[in-house]
Amino acid sequence: MRWLPLAPTTVLLLLFLAGPIGYCVYIAFTDTQLTGQASASFVGWENFRKAFADDNFRNAVLLTLVFTLLSSIVGQNTLGLTLALLMRRATRPVRTLTGAIVIGAWVLPEIVAGFLLYSFFAREGSLNALLGGLGLPEQNWLYTLPILAVSMANVWRGTAFSMLVYSAALAEIPREVAESAEVDGAGGWRRLWYITLPMIRRSIGTNLMLNTLQTLSVFGLIWAMTQGGPGRKSETLPLFMYDEAFNKSLIGYGTAIALLLLLVGALFSVVYLRLLREDD
């Protein structure tokens, strides 16, 4: 009878998690369409073969990896750690102000943040006004470098999570360790590389995994800024999936792409978990 207290939770997981996932798996192997179809037919692996033969799908995969690398693995992770380290030495008013600004960007709804950053990167936006005031060349960032623009926007919005994770991890490091290294003549960079980073490596791995999974699913931010354009220069997998499933009404094909996106996230998770296990 020890399983009895877990029964309600198990039923809810099967009903609201395993059930929808199982139904999506079934839809991915059919030619289900949103409109103009009497009944769906089972097509086997045809949707997946179509995806791997589609140049637009391969472009979306590449842009998704670039977006994830720039905005999550490099951008949010590095900036979050930097802010956490700087805030340890900052005065209380500076910590309060910096935390309010960074966390304020994080708590904004994704679509609101997208419109704000569209007005910042647009041709007549705040960034070009600042560059023009400094005598630097202006450009239409959302047209010439759209994937870089949306990556920077995601860094701005999501860095707070990394900063909070690393602030908590750094607070657990005994001050005596850093003070002993300083007495022994270790400089700031050596203390960071040989003491701080090794002692928070589990937090780094956990933060990377959670940030990567969140970034892979970003939709509203990119949609509000570029809608995947111009052309398909910023169309990541979530936007490509939406276009195929709802604009072109190919629900079966779009669901197959969603499962492939789920597989990409699972692969990242396996890599991070193996790295954490090796650290143990």
Short mmCIF file of C-alpha atoms in Angstrom, two decimals:
data_model
loop_
_atom_site.label_atom_id
_atom_site.label_comp_id
_atom_site.label_asym_id
_atom_site.label_seq_id
_atom_site.Cartn_x
_atom_site.Cartn_y
_atom_site.Cartn_z
CA MET A 1 0.00 0.00 0.00
CA ARG A 2 3.00 2.30 -0.05
CA TRP A 3 2.12 3.36 -3.59
CA LEU A 4 -1.34 4.61 -2.58
CA PRO A 5 -0.27 8.20 -1.64
CA LEU A 6 1.41 8.48 -5.07
CA ALA A 7 -1.66 7.35 -6.98
CA PRO A 8 -3.26 10.82 -7.45
CA THR A 9 0.02 12.29 -8.69
CA THR A 10 0.57 9.36 -11.04
CA VAL A 11 -2.93 9.71 -12.48
CA LEU A 12 -2.47 13.44 -13.03
CA LEU A 13 0.90 12.92 -14.75
CA LEU A 14 -0.55 10.27 -17.03
CA LEU A 15 -3.57 12.41 -17.83
CA PHE A 16 -1.96 15.81 -18.38
CA LEU A 17 1.63 14.92 -19.39
CA ALA A 18 1.97 11.42 -20.80
CA GLY A 19 -1.43 11.58 -22.50
CA PRO A 20 -0.78 14.72 -24.61
CA ILE A 21 2.74 13.58 -25.44
CA GLY A 22 1.45 10.21 -26.60
CA TYR A 23 -1.22 11.88 -28.73
CA CYS A 24 1.41 14.18 -30.30
CA VAL A 25 3.55 11.17 -31.15
CA TYR A 26 0.56 9.61 -32.89
CA ILE A 27 -0.25 12.84 -34.81
CA ALA A 28 3.37 13.10 -35.97
CA PHE A 29 2.96 9.85 -37.89
CA THR A 30 -0.16 11.00 -39.73
CA ASP A 31 -0.97 13.55 -42.45
CA THR A 32 -3.36 15.48 -40.19
CA GLN A 33 -4.24 18.94 -41.49
CA LEU A 34 -5.90 21.86 -39.78
CA THR A 35 -8.48 22.46 -42.52
CA GLY A 36 -9.80 20.87 -45.70
CA GLN A 37 -9.42 17.22 -44.65
CA ALA A 38 -12.12 14.67 -43.95
CA SER A 39 -9.91 12.19 -42.09
CA ALA A 40 -6.22 11.70 -41.36
CA SER A 41 -4.16 8.80 -42.68
CA PHE A 42 -1.17 7.05 -41.11
CA VAL A 43 1.96 7.93 -43.11
CA GLY A 44 4.69 6.34 -40.99
CA TRP A 45 8.04 8.15 -41.07
CA GLU A 46 7.10 10.33 -44.04
CA ASN A 47 6.90 13.56 -42.01
CA PHE A 48 10.36 12.98 -40.56
CA ARG A 49 11.84 12.13 -43.97
CA LYS A 50 10.26 15.30 -45.35
CA ALA A 51 11.79 17.35 -42.54
CA PHE A 52 15.35 16.10 -43.07
CA ALA A 53 15.02 16.69 -46.82
CA ASP A 54 13.69 20.23 -46.30
CA ASP A 55 16.29 23.01 -46.66
CA ASN A 56 14.13 25.30 -44.52
CA PHE A 57 14.14 22.76 -41.70
CA ARG A 58 17.93 22.45 -41.81
CA ASN A 59 18.17 26.25 -41.80
CA ALA A 60 15.91 26.37 -38.73
CA VAL A 61 18.03 23.77 -36.92
CA LEU A 62 21.21 25.74 -37.63
CA LEU A 63 19.66 29.03 -36.48
CA THR A 64 18.30 27.35 -33.35
CA LEU A 65 21.78 26.12 -32.44
CA VAL A 66 23.31 29.54 -33.16
CA PHE A 67 20.60 31.27 -31.12
CA THR A 68 21.09 28.86 -28.21
CA LEU A 69 24.88 29.14 -28.29
CA LEU A 70 24.94 32.95 -28.47
CA SER A 71 22.12 33.81 -26.10
CA SER A 72 22.20 30.98 -23.55
CA ILE A 73 25.47 29.07 -23.39
CA VAL A 74 27.66 32.15 -23.95
CA GLY A 75 25.50 35.20 -23.30
CA GLN A 76 23.26 34.53 -20.30
CA ASN A 77 25.70 32.17 -18.61
CA THR A 78 28.73 34.45 -18.89
CA LEU A 79 26.92 37.71 -18.13
CA GLY A 80 25.03 36.15 -15.22
CA LEU A 81 28.27 34.89 -13.65
CA THR A 82 29.97 38.26 -14.22
CA LEU A 83 27.12 40.17 -12.57
CA ALA A 84 27.05 37.75 -9.64
CA LEU A 85 30.80 38.18 -9.09
CA LEU A 86 30.63 41.98 -9.36
CA MET A 87 27.64 42.26 -7.05
CA ARG A 88 29.55 40.42 -4.30
CA ARG A 89 31.96 43.37 -4.12
CA ALA A 90 29.41 46.12 -4.78
CA THR A 91 27.80 48.31 -2.14
CA ARG A 92 24.29 47.56 -0.99
CA PRO A 93 22.60 50.37 -3.00
CA VAL A 94 24.39 49.24 -6.18
CA ARG A 95 23.36 45.61 -5.59
CA THR A 96 19.75 46.65 -5.03
CA LEU A 97 19.60 48.84 -8.14
CA THR A 98 21.34 46.28 -10.38
CA GLY A 99 19.17 43.44 -9.13
CA ALA A 100 16.00 45.47 -9.70
CA ILE A 101 16.99 46.32 -13.29
CA VAL A 102 18.09 42.81 -14.26
CA ILE A 103 15.19 41.02 -12.56
CA GLY A 104 12.76 43.60 -13.96
CA ALA A 105 13.70 42.53 -17.49
CA TRP A 106 13.23 38.87 -16.51
CA VAL A 107 9.71 39.24 -15.07
CA LEU A 108 8.38 41.10 -18.12
CA PRO A 109 6.07 38.97 -20.27
CA GLU A 110 7.96 37.63 -23.26
CA ILE A 111 5.78 39.42 -25.79
CA VAL A 112 6.17 42.75 -23.98
CA ALA A 113 9.95 42.32 -23.87
CA GLY A 114 9.85 41.51 -27.60
CA PHE A 115 8.10 44.76 -28.50
CA LEU A 116 10.42 46.78 -26.26
CA LEU A 117 13.49 45.28 -27.91
CA TYR A 118 12.00 45.72 -31.37
CA SER A 119 11.83 49.46 -30.67
CA PHE A 120 15.45 49.32 -29.49
CA PHE A 121 16.89 47.50 -32.53
CA ALA A 122 14.63 48.95 -35.26
CA ARG A 123 15.99 51.28 -37.95
CA GLU A 124 14.70 54.35 -36.10
CA GLY A 125 15.10 52.79 -32.68
CA SER A 126 17.07 53.69 -29.59
CA LEU A 127 20.25 51.83 -30.58
CA ASN A 128 20.69 53.73 -33.85
CA ALA A 129 19.87 57.00 -32.09
CA LEU A 130 22.66 56.27 -29.62
CA LEU A 131 25.11 55.27 -32.36
CA GLY A 132 24.23 58.37 -34.38
CA GLY A 133 24.82 60.57 -31.35
CA LEU A 134 28.28 59.05 -30.97
CA GLY A 135 29.07 59.52 -34.66
CA LEU A 136 29.07 55.75 -35.35
CA PRO A 137 27.48 54.13 -38.42
CA GLU A 138 23.84 53.09 -38.12
CA GLN A 139 22.13 50.07 -39.67
CA ASN A 140 18.87 48.18 -39.66
CA TRP A 141 19.81 45.52 -37.13
CA LEU A 142 16.61 43.52 -37.58
CA TYR A 143 17.31 43.24 -41.31
CA THR A 144 21.08 42.85 -41.55
CA LEU A 145 21.78 40.87 -38.34
CA PRO A 146 18.42 39.52 -37.16
CA ILE A 147 19.69 36.37 -35.40
CA LEU A 148 22.26 38.46 -33.50
CA ALA A 149 19.59 40.99 -32.53
CA VAL A 150 17.19 38.39 -31.15
CA SER A 151 20.08 36.63 -29.38
CA MET A 152 21.07 39.85 -27.63
CA ALA A 153 17.42 40.44 -26.76
CA ASN A 154 17.20 37.00 -25.14
CA VAL A 155 20.39 37.71 -23.20
CA TRP A 156 18.88 40.95 -21.89
CA ARG A 157 15.70 39.23 -20.85
CA GLY A 158 17.05 35.99 -19.38
CA THR A 159 20.31 36.90 -17.64
CA ALA A 160 18.58 37.40 -14.28
CA PHE A 161 18.05 33.66 -13.82
CA SER A 162 21.77 32.91 -14.24
CA MET A 163 22.68 35.81 -11.97
CA LEU A 164 20.43 34.48 -9.19
CA VAL A 165 21.74 30.92 -9.56
CA TYR A 166 25.37 32.03 -9.42
CA SER A 167 24.75 34.49 -6.59
CA ALA A 168 23.36 31.65 -4.50
CA ALA A 169 26.25 29.36 -5.45
CA LEU A 170 28.91 31.99 -4.67
CA ALA A 171 27.34 32.66 -1.28
CA GLU A 172 28.04 29.02 -0.35
CA ILE A 173 31.81 29.32 -0.95
CA PRO A 174 33.63 29.71 2.39
CA ARG A 175 35.38 33.06 2.53
CA GLU A 176 38.31 31.40 4.27
CA VAL A 177 39.18 29.52 1.08
CA ALA A 178 39.42 32.65 -1.05
CA GLU A 179 41.24 34.55 1.70
CA SER A 180 43.82 31.73 2.05
CA ALA A 181 44.46 31.76 -1.70
CA GLU A 182 44.85 35.54 -1.63
CA VAL A 183 47.37 35.30 1.21
CA ASP A 184 49.30 32.71 -0.82
CA GLY A 185 49.61 35.25 -3.63
CA ALA A 186 46.90 34.03 -6.04
CA GLY A 187 45.52 36.86 -8.15
CA GLY A 188 41.87 37.44 -8.97
CA TRP A 189 41.88 35.45 -12.21
CA ARG A 190 43.72 32.50 -10.64
CA ARG A 191 41.28 32.43 -7.72
CA LEU A 192 38.38 32.49 -10.16
CA TRP A 193 39.78 29.67 -12.36
CA TYR A 194 41.19 27.35 -9.70
CA ILE A 195 38.87 27.96 -6.75
CA THR A 196 35.58 29.67 -7.61
CA LEU A 197 34.64 27.88 -10.83
CA PRO A 198 35.51 24.35 -9.59
CA MET A 199 33.52 24.90 -6.42
CA ILE A 200 30.38 26.00 -8.29
CA ARG A 201 30.68 23.60 -11.24
CA ARG A 202 27.46 21.79 -10.36
CA SER A 203 25.57 25.09 -10.36
CA ILE A 204 27.16 25.91 -13.73
CA GLY A 205 26.00 22.61 -15.21
CA THR A 206 22.48 22.95 -13.80
CA ASN A 207 22.20 26.54 -14.99
CA LEU A 208 23.42 25.63 -18.47
CA MET A 209 20.91 22.81 -18.77
CA LEU A 210 17.91 24.86 -17.62
CA ASN A 211 18.89 27.89 -19.70
CA THR A 212 19.44 25.78 -22.81
CA LEU A 213 16.05 24.07 -22.53
CA GLN A 214 14.32 27.41 -22.00
CA THR A 215 16.12 29.03 -24.94
CA LEU A 216 15.27 26.19 -27.32
CA SER A 217 11.57 26.93 -26.79
CA VAL A 218 11.69 30.74 -27.16
CA PHE A 219 8.91 31.82 -29.51
CA GLY A 220 7.16 35.05 -28.48
CA LEU A 221 10.34 37.14 -28.25
CA ILE A 222 11.49 36.31 -31.79
CA TRP A 223 7.97 36.49 -33.20
CA ALA A 224 7.43 39.99 -31.82
CA MET A 225 10.79 41.22 -33.13
CA THR A 226 11.17 39.61 -36.57
CA GLN A 227 8.52 36.89 -37.10
CA GLY A 228 11.43 34.75 -38.27
CA GLY A 229 12.46 37.17 -41.01
CA PRO A 230 13.60 38.81 -43.07
CA GLY A 231 13.10 35.79 -45.26
CA ARG A 232 14.03 33.00 -42.87
CA LYS A 233 17.15 34.58 -41.36
CA SER A 234 15.87 34.33 -37.77
CA GLU A 235 13.43 31.43 -38.07
CA THR A 236 14.27 29.01 -35.30
CA LEU A 237 12.58 25.62 -34.87
CA PRO A 238 9.63 26.87 -32.77
CA LEU A 239 8.77 29.48 -35.43
CA PHE A 240 9.26 26.98 -38.27
CA MET A 241 7.02 24.52 -36.47
CA TYR A 242 4.32 27.20 -35.98
CA ASP A 243 4.48 28.23 -39.64
CA GLU A 244 4.10 24.67 -40.90
CA ALA A 245 1.40 23.65 -38.42
CA PHE A 246 -0.83 26.73 -38.35
CA ASN A 247 -0.03 28.96 -41.33
CA LYS A 248 0.19 26.05 -43.76
CA SER A 249 -2.25 23.87 -41.77
CA LEU A 250 0.14 20.87 -41.79
CA ILE A 251 -0.51 19.73 -38.21
CA GLY A 252 1.09 16.30 -38.69
CA TYR A 253 4.28 17.75 -40.16
CA GLY A 254 4.43 20.52 -37.54
CA THR A 255 4.01 17.99 -34.74
CA ALA A 256 6.86 15.89 -36.17
CA ILE A 257 9.07 19.00 -36.04
CA ALA A 258 7.99 19.56 -32.43
CA LEU A 259 9.12 16.03 -31.56
CA LEU A 260 12.46 16.66 -33.23
CA LEU A 261 12.82 19.84 -31.16
CA LEU A 262 12.05 17.75 -28.07
CA LEU A 263 14.80 15.36 -29.14
CA VAL A 264 17.30 18.23 -29.47
CA GLY A 265 16.48 19.32 -25.92
CA ALA A 266 16.84 15.75 -24.69
CA LEU A 267 20.30 15.47 -26.30
CA PHE A 268 21.45 18.66 -24.58
CA SER A 269 20.11 17.34 -21.27
CA VAL A 270 21.95 14.03 -21.67
CA VAL A 271 25.22 15.85 -22.37
CA TYR A 272 24.88 18.10 -19.31
CA LEU A 273 23.84 15.23 -17.03
CA ARG A 274 26.82 13.15 -18.16
CA LEU A 275 29.16 16.07 -17.46
CA LEU A 276 27.67 16.46 -13.99
CA ARG A 277 28.00 12.73 -13.33
CA GLU A 278 31.65 12.83 -14.40
CA ASP A 279 32.24 15.68 -11.96
CA ASP A 280 30.87 13.52 -9.17
#
